[in-house]
Amino acid sequence: MGAALPPGDPVPRDGALPAGTAVDPKTPFGVYLHVPFCRVRCGYCDFNTYTSTELQGAKQDEYADTLLREVDLARGVLSDVGPLREASTVFFGGGTPTLLPPGDLARMLEGVRGAFGVADDAEITVEANPDTVTDATAAELAASGVTRLSIGMQSSVPHVLAALDRTHDPANVETAVAAARRAGLAVSLDLIYGAPGESLADWRRSLETVIALGPDHVSAYALIIEDGTKLARQIRRGEVVAPDDDLQADMYELADDLLAEAGYDWYEVSNWSRGADQRSRHNLSYWTDADWWGFGPGAHSHIAGTRFWNVKHPAAYAQRLALRETPAAGREQPDAAARDLERVLLRTRLRDGMPVAELLGEGRHAVAALIADGLVEGAAAVRGRVVLTRRGRLLADAVVRALTD
Ligand SMILES: C[S@@+](CC[C@H](N)C(=O)[O-])C[C@H]1O[C@@H](n2cnc3c(N)ncnc32)[C@H](O)[C@@H]1O
Ligand code: SF4
């Protein structure tokens, strides 16, 4: 399910990294654990996730054991390229990790701990749907070492949730947040704006609900119409109206105003937190070029300049690992130009910004015009960093193009 994998070069069966790979022991190491199961598929979603009828023999109750085989394999592969590093962050993403019993998540985490070690102050996040979080689940996750719950709220307005095909009861968000709090977990809420039929007033209601719930962290994403999804088909057939860019821009500004007033600072274009220590360290590691291993079907990894990705279907993933073969389907070593482009793309979206000195000549020359257009902060540029203004955040893709053309 979801978008096709990139082509890439073949990976040897034992998963060995290319000759000459040298890991820098000081680069942080993150672990992503993908859980590719959902009760129903939301109409807009093209993540690599499967409902029970799509599993083609792959078994949800065997998933933890299967994934632990990849953990074993990764330990061997990484031992060959330098000293093993403790995980500084662990992230269970999906799909719906909380569809698995908390004991399975705990076992996977123990496997990671046994293979690499997990830092004492590690951030350990689990993504959850509001319907799947009870007091017992939250307490069990916290007891296994989980520190943070990221809850897929999306909206608090019933007709917006219905337009997104979300099946959860909006009241369950409050229950899930309270359960997480009682268990001592930090809380992040995910929102989507620009759903078909969602008005600015609807969006304000969702934001006010979020602020009243008082999470530590908020992610708010403009609804993206992904090819191949049910929503894309509905729009193509004219059954549903596509999101309006101007309305989505107004929604972004409203989110930033209300969240800032309530004490949440933006630190990435779509992410706000209460203070710097509530930022998602795991996501920051993707945006700042750290190393990470993504376990599970379709998961992507990045180790010392090599990117690789796993076969997508859980059945194919399990088959490869049953044969003690790597589940990696392909890999690439982006050249310097591709790495530079990606660095600008990711860093420019961060509050801390992109060092001007790391831009290539043409990009550096574009900065003055971007300041004049009100897209980049002049004061930050004087300090040597490209930091987006709010208008710049709305036009982040265009700014990146100007910095890299
Ligand atoms: C893939 S989900 C995993 C967590 C959980 N299954 C859930 O939906 O709550 C992570 C987040 O991605 C975001 N997302 C997924 N598809 C999106 C799309 N087409 N446009 C914008 N955001 C999207 C949603 O906000 C969702 O909470
Ligand atoms: S619950 Fe999350 S992962 Fe599953 S289909 Fe919906 S958005 Fe995608």
XYZ file of C-alpha atoms and ligand atoms in Angstrom:
440
model
C 0.000 0.000 0.000
C 1.111 3.571 -0.480
C 3.681 5.059 -2.854
C 6.175 2.823 -4.677
C 9.707 2.434 -3.356
C 12.582 4.157 -5.196
C 14.595 1.870 -7.565
C 18.095 2.051 -5.990
C 21.005 -0.406 -6.042
C 20.724 -4.008 -4.859
C 21.656 -4.880 -1.265
C 23.714 -8.032 -0.482
C 21.674 -10.755 1.207
C 23.428 -10.318 4.523
C 22.601 -6.581 4.470
C 26.273 -5.526 4.701
C 26.852 -1.803 4.176
C 29.060 -0.709 1.232
C 32.816 -1.291 1.634
C 34.488 1.728 3.192
C 31.451 2.736 5.292
C 32.735 4.347 8.494
C 30.318 5.351 11.188
C 31.111 8.455 13.224
C 30.631 7.404 16.868
C 29.594 10.990 17.731
C 26.659 11.063 15.271
C 23.437 10.351 17.201
C 21.719 7.055 16.373
C 17.914 6.885 16.237
C 15.677 3.827 15.928
C 12.349 3.821 14.068
C 10.062 0.803 14.496
C 7.253 0.634 11.943
C 3.990 -1.088 12.845
C 2.134 -1.538 9.546
C -1.392 -2.303 10.772
C -4.581 -0.231 10.886
C -8.134 -1.196 11.704
C -9.405 0.804 8.703
C -7.562 2.881 6.145
C -8.252 6.608 6.260
C -9.198 7.920 2.811
C -6.283 10.388 2.610
C -3.492 8.144 3.900
C -0.808 6.553 1.735
C 1.438 5.320 4.537
C 2.634 1.727 4.329
C -0.111 0.159 6.393
C -2.523 -2.756 5.990
C -5.947 -3.711 7.263
C -6.625 -7.330 8.272
C -7.945 -8.252 4.802
C -4.777 -6.986 3.096
C -2.223 -8.966 5.080
C -1.789 -11.891 2.622
C -0.856 -14.310 5.349
C 1.347 -11.978 7.404
C 0.374 -12.337 11.059
C 0.006 -9.428 13.415
C 0.688 -11.618 16.453
C 4.023 -12.770 14.990
C 5.100 -9.271 14.048
C 7.217 -8.478 17.119
C 9.261 -11.667 16.679
C 9.735 -10.987 12.979
C 10.926 -7.443 13.603
C 13.313 -8.659 16.307
C 15.050 -10.732 13.623
C 15.803 -7.509 11.765
C 17.146 -6.026 15.023
C 19.531 -8.991 15.264
C 20.603 -8.545 11.679
C 21.141 -4.780 12.154
C 23.347 -5.411 15.156
C 25.591 -7.618 13.021
C 25.674 -5.142 10.122
C 26.465 -2.176 12.355
C 29.113 -4.071 14.366
C 31.046 -4.444 11.100
C 31.327 -0.685 10.485
C 32.387 0.666 13.854
C 31.517 0.688 17.540
C 27.806 0.214 18.253
C 26.025 3.358 19.430
C 23.212 3.525 21.951
C 19.886 4.695 20.579
C 19.289 8.298 21.635
C 15.689 8.184 20.381
C 13.230 5.379 19.612
C 10.007 5.973 17.685
C 7.186 3.459 17.155
C 5.291 4.745 14.123
C 2.635 3.437 11.849
C 0.192 2.409 10.945
C -1.134 2.054 14.429
C 1.459 0.787 16.934
C -1.172 0.673 19.685
C -3.099 -2.010 17.747
C -0.419 -4.392 19.030
C -0.562 -5.431 22.687
C 1.708 -3.145 24.769
C 3.681 -6.273 25.695
C 4.708 -6.680 22.031
C 5.929 -3.069 21.881
C 7.804 -3.635 25.165
C 9.456 -6.745 23.718
C 10.602 -4.861 20.631
C 12.010 -2.125 22.832
C 13.818 -4.703 24.973
C 15.281 -6.182 21.790
C 16.617 -2.756 20.775
C 17.985 -2.254 24.285
C 19.724 -5.628 24.193
C 21.198 -5.074 20.715
C 22.391 -1.463 20.936
C 21.555 -0.063 24.346
C 19.144 2.838 24.777
C 20.429 6.062 26.378
C 19.170 6.761 29.913
C 17.654 10.054 28.758
C 16.313 8.640 25.475
C 13.086 9.979 24.003
C 10.878 6.937 23.328
C 7.673 7.765 21.445
C 4.656 5.653 20.487
C 2.124 6.865 17.904
C -1.428 6.085 18.897
C -4.981 6.410 17.665
C -7.214 7.963 20.353
C -9.479 4.879 20.497
C -6.616 2.564 21.392
C -5.286 4.296 24.531
C -6.572 3.215 27.940
C -5.090 3.736 31.400
C -3.775 0.183 31.319
C -2.092 0.653 27.906
C -0.487 3.948 28.906
C 0.763 2.543 32.216
C 2.196 -0.558 30.555
C 3.966 1.519 27.911
C 5.428 3.843 30.545
C 6.611 0.858 32.606
C 8.483 -0.495 29.591
C 10.363 2.810 29.200
C 8.173 4.742 26.756
C 8.355 8.498 27.498
C 5.990 10.083 24.985
C 2.685 9.417 23.258
C 1.858 11.010 19.894
C -1.898 10.899 19.454
C -3.576 11.181 16.039
C -6.348 13.623 16.877
C -6.619 15.318 13.445
C -9.699 17.406 14.370
C -12.270 17.753 17.132
C -15.147 18.435 14.730
C -17.299 15.404 13.838
C -18.007 16.343 10.186
C -14.271 16.984 9.599
C -13.344 13.636 11.138
C -15.985 12.002 8.930
C -14.555 13.723 5.822
C -11.159 12.255 6.784
C -12.708 8.787 7.332
C -11.523 8.874 10.923
C -13.456 6.440 13.024
C -12.423 7.601 16.486
C -14.816 9.253 18.880
C -13.500 12.826 19.431
C -14.212 12.471 23.166
C -11.590 9.723 23.289
C -8.809 12.237 22.662
C -9.385 13.711 26.107
C -9.482 10.226 27.632
C -6.239 9.274 25.872
C -4.466 12.483 26.940
C -5.594 11.987 30.554
C -4.414 8.353 30.518
C -1.033 9.385 29.119
C -0.678 12.114 31.741
C -1.561 9.761 34.600
C 1.133 7.401 33.335
C 3.681 10.264 33.303
C 4.052 10.376 29.518
C 4.690 13.518 27.484
C 1.887 14.143 24.977
C 1.912 15.273 21.375
C -1.246 15.813 19.307
C -1.337 15.492 15.483
C -3.738 17.654 13.523
C -4.649 17.911 9.849
C -6.151 21.060 8.322
C -7.918 21.673 5.020
C -10.176 18.593 4.961
C -13.090 18.757 2.501
C -15.828 20.931 4.029
C -13.657 22.215 6.900
C -14.177 25.942 7.541
C -11.848 28.339 9.322
C -14.308 28.291 12.247
C -14.112 24.456 12.388
C -10.330 24.689 12.469
C -10.439 27.294 15.225
C -12.596 24.911 17.258
C -10.037 22.106 16.866
C -7.171 24.403 17.849
C -9.060 25.651 20.898
C -9.755 22.065 21.920
C -6.065 21.222 21.555
C -5.009 24.202 23.627
C -7.513 23.295 26.340
C -6.043 19.771 26.438
C -2.595 21.297 27.031
C -0.272 18.841 25.203
C 3.502 19.359 25.277
C 3.792 19.288 21.505
C 1.549 19.847 18.480
C 2.039 18.819 14.839
C -0.331 20.389 12.306
C -0.115 19.270 8.686
C -1.937 20.685 5.662
C -3.949 17.821 4.156
C -1.961 16.465 1.215
C -3.866 14.723 -1.560
C -1.722 11.663 -2.193
C -2.022 9.857 -5.538
C -3.697 6.488 -5.324
C -5.759 7.270 -2.215
C -9.528 7.084 -1.979
C -9.634 10.841 -1.405
C -7.636 11.514 -4.602
C -10.146 9.367 -6.546
C -13.103 11.188 -4.976
C -11.620 14.544 -5.968
C -10.875 13.356 -9.498
C -14.461 12.176 -9.917
C -15.717 15.548 -8.664
C -17.438 14.020 -5.611
C -15.320 16.041 -3.202
C -13.724 19.490 -3.532
C -9.903 19.696 -3.286
C -8.463 21.785 -0.422
C -8.158 25.485 -1.225
C -4.584 26.838 -0.963
C -5.644 30.255 0.354
C -7.859 28.721 3.020
C -5.054 26.364 4.068
C -2.700 29.368 4.339
C -5.240 31.174 6.560
C -5.520 28.001 8.632
C -1.750 27.840 9.082
C -1.662 31.464 10.250
C -4.527 30.887 12.674
C -2.727 27.824 14.091
C 0.493 29.760 14.536
C -1.324 32.717 16.192
C -3.364 30.621 18.623
C -0.557 28.229 19.465
C 1.952 31.057 20.015
C -0.544 32.872 22.291
C -0.918 29.663 24.289
C 2.851 29.309 24.751
C 3.743 26.936 21.902
C 6.723 27.998 19.768
C 7.196 26.740 16.233
C 10.492 24.887 15.769
C 9.770 23.307 12.379
C 7.255 24.600 9.833
C 4.559 22.110 10.945
C 5.618 21.561 14.574
C 5.186 23.554 17.787
C 6.299 22.765 21.343
C 6.141 24.145 24.848
C 9.806 24.991 25.219
C 12.821 23.580 23.416
C 13.044 20.448 25.565
C 9.627 19.286 24.316
C 10.714 19.291 20.672
C 10.615 15.874 19.020
C 14.254 14.842 19.201
C 13.577 11.868 16.955
C 12.137 13.977 14.140
C 14.938 16.503 14.609
C 17.408 13.689 13.979
C 15.831 13.158 10.509
C 15.991 16.859 9.787
C 19.612 17.289 10.910
C 21.187 14.367 9.081
C 21.796 12.005 12.004
C 21.942 8.202 11.531
C 18.905 6.022 12.031
C 17.767 2.487 11.329
C 14.132 2.054 10.336
C 12.868 -1.432 11.210
C 9.808 -2.989 9.601
C 8.242 -3.248 6.146
C 8.843 -0.206 3.935
C 10.979 1.487 6.610
C 13.867 3.678 5.443
C 17.302 3.902 7.089
C 20.265 6.229 6.867
C 23.674 5.130 8.073
C 26.839 7.128 7.380
C 25.755 8.413 3.970
C 23.973 5.263 2.739
C 20.191 5.209 2.505
C 18.339 1.912 2.259
C 14.728 0.822 2.444
C 12.865 -2.388 3.157
C 10.408 -4.392 1.060
C 6.944 -2.965 1.568
C 4.614 -5.832 2.267
C 4.642 -7.403 5.756
C 4.425 -10.893 4.179
C 7.505 -10.293 1.971
C 9.278 -8.771 4.972
C 8.582 -11.824 7.128
C 9.663 -14.195 4.336
C 13.042 -12.503 3.919
C 13.729 -12.555 7.638
C 12.613 -16.178 7.984
C 15.434 -16.989 5.529
C 17.820 -14.858 7.643
C 18.154 -12.471 4.708
C 18.063 -8.697 4.864
C 14.606 -7.258 4.186
C 16.294 -4.309 2.407
C 14.959 -3.869 -1.145
C 17.400 -1.243 -2.368
C 19.901 1.399 -1.393
C 21.684 4.495 -2.652
C 24.556 6.758 -1.688
C 23.408 10.256 -2.614
C 26.188 12.370 -4.123
C 27.337 15.658 -2.610
C 24.897 17.718 -4.726
C 21.886 15.621 -3.641
C 22.995 15.791 0.005
C 23.402 19.576 -0.170
C 19.945 19.962 -1.675
C 18.410 17.810 1.033
C 20.244 19.661 3.785
C 18.841 23.011 2.572
C 15.374 21.479 2.178
C 15.256 20.173 5.745
C 17.254 22.780 7.663
C 15.487 25.770 6.162
C 12.226 24.487 7.651
C 13.696 24.641 11.170
C 13.438 27.573 13.571
C 17.200 27.370 14.061
C 17.545 27.807 10.318
C 20.182 27.005 7.736
C 23.737 28.394 8.093
C 24.261 30.915 5.260
C 27.865 29.732 5.017
C 26.685 26.253 3.981
C 24.746 27.577 0.973
C 26.348 27.397 -2.437
C 27.225 30.717 -4.138
C 23.936 31.226 -6.037
C 21.902 30.352 -2.959
C 23.829 32.845 -0.859
C 23.129 35.544 -3.439
C 19.393 34.804 -3.260
C 19.206 35.594 0.463
C 19.066 39.403 0.060
C 16.092 39.187 -2.312
C 14.308 36.751 0.029
C 14.768 39.221 2.899
C 13.430 42.051 0.704
C 10.388 39.885 -0.140
C 9.723 39.324 3.566
C 10.347 35.565 3.332
C 13.582 35.367 5.340
C 14.434 37.182 8.603
C 17.000 39.945 8.071
C 18.268 39.952 11.669
C 18.944 36.197 11.627
C 20.740 36.509 8.283
C 23.084 39.071 9.859
C 23.871 36.394 12.460
C 24.641 34.004 9.608
C 21.433 31.951 9.448
C 18.555 31.681 7.001
C 15.389 31.647 9.151
C 11.931 31.779 7.573
C 9.495 34.555 8.455
C 5.896 33.414 8.843
C 5.188 34.332 5.229
C 8.333 32.376 4.368
C 6.998 29.354 6.246
C 3.870 29.467 4.086
C 6.068 29.533 0.980
C 8.850 27.281 2.305
C 9.099 25.240 -0.923
C 9.591 28.375 -3.031
C 12.264 29.668 -0.621
C 14.141 26.360 -0.840
C 13.966 26.529 -4.653
C 15.458 30.029 -4.588
C 18.233 28.878 -2.245
C 19.176 25.897 -4.383
C 18.611 27.055 -7.998
C 0.665 7.951 9.456
S -0.091 8.567 10.876
C 0.322 7.398 12.093
C -0.428 7.577 13.399
C -1.833 7.052 13.490
N -2.073 5.982 12.625
C -2.826 8.133 13.221
O -3.280 8.257 12.103
O -3.140 8.815 14.145
C 0.869 9.967 11.338
C 0.276 11.302 10.956
O 0.459 11.555 9.587
C -0.455 12.558 9.193
N -0.899 12.290 7.806
C -1.079 11.091 7.207
N -1.477 11.254 5.927
C -1.541 12.591 5.684
C -1.904 13.396 4.536
N -2.289 12.849 3.393
N -1.858 14.735 4.681
C -1.466 15.288 5.851
N -1.128 14.587 6.947
C -1.163 13.254 6.876
C -1.597 12.515 10.204
O -1.667 13.721 10.922
C -1.224 11.403 11.134
O -1.548 11.684 12.458
S -4.914 5.422 11.177
Fe -3.039 6.641 10.650
S -1.715 5.233 9.506
Fe -3.743 4.269 9.625
S -4.702 4.809 7.718
Fe -5.295 6.403 9.218
S -3.705 8.040 9.069
Fe -2.940 6.226 7.976
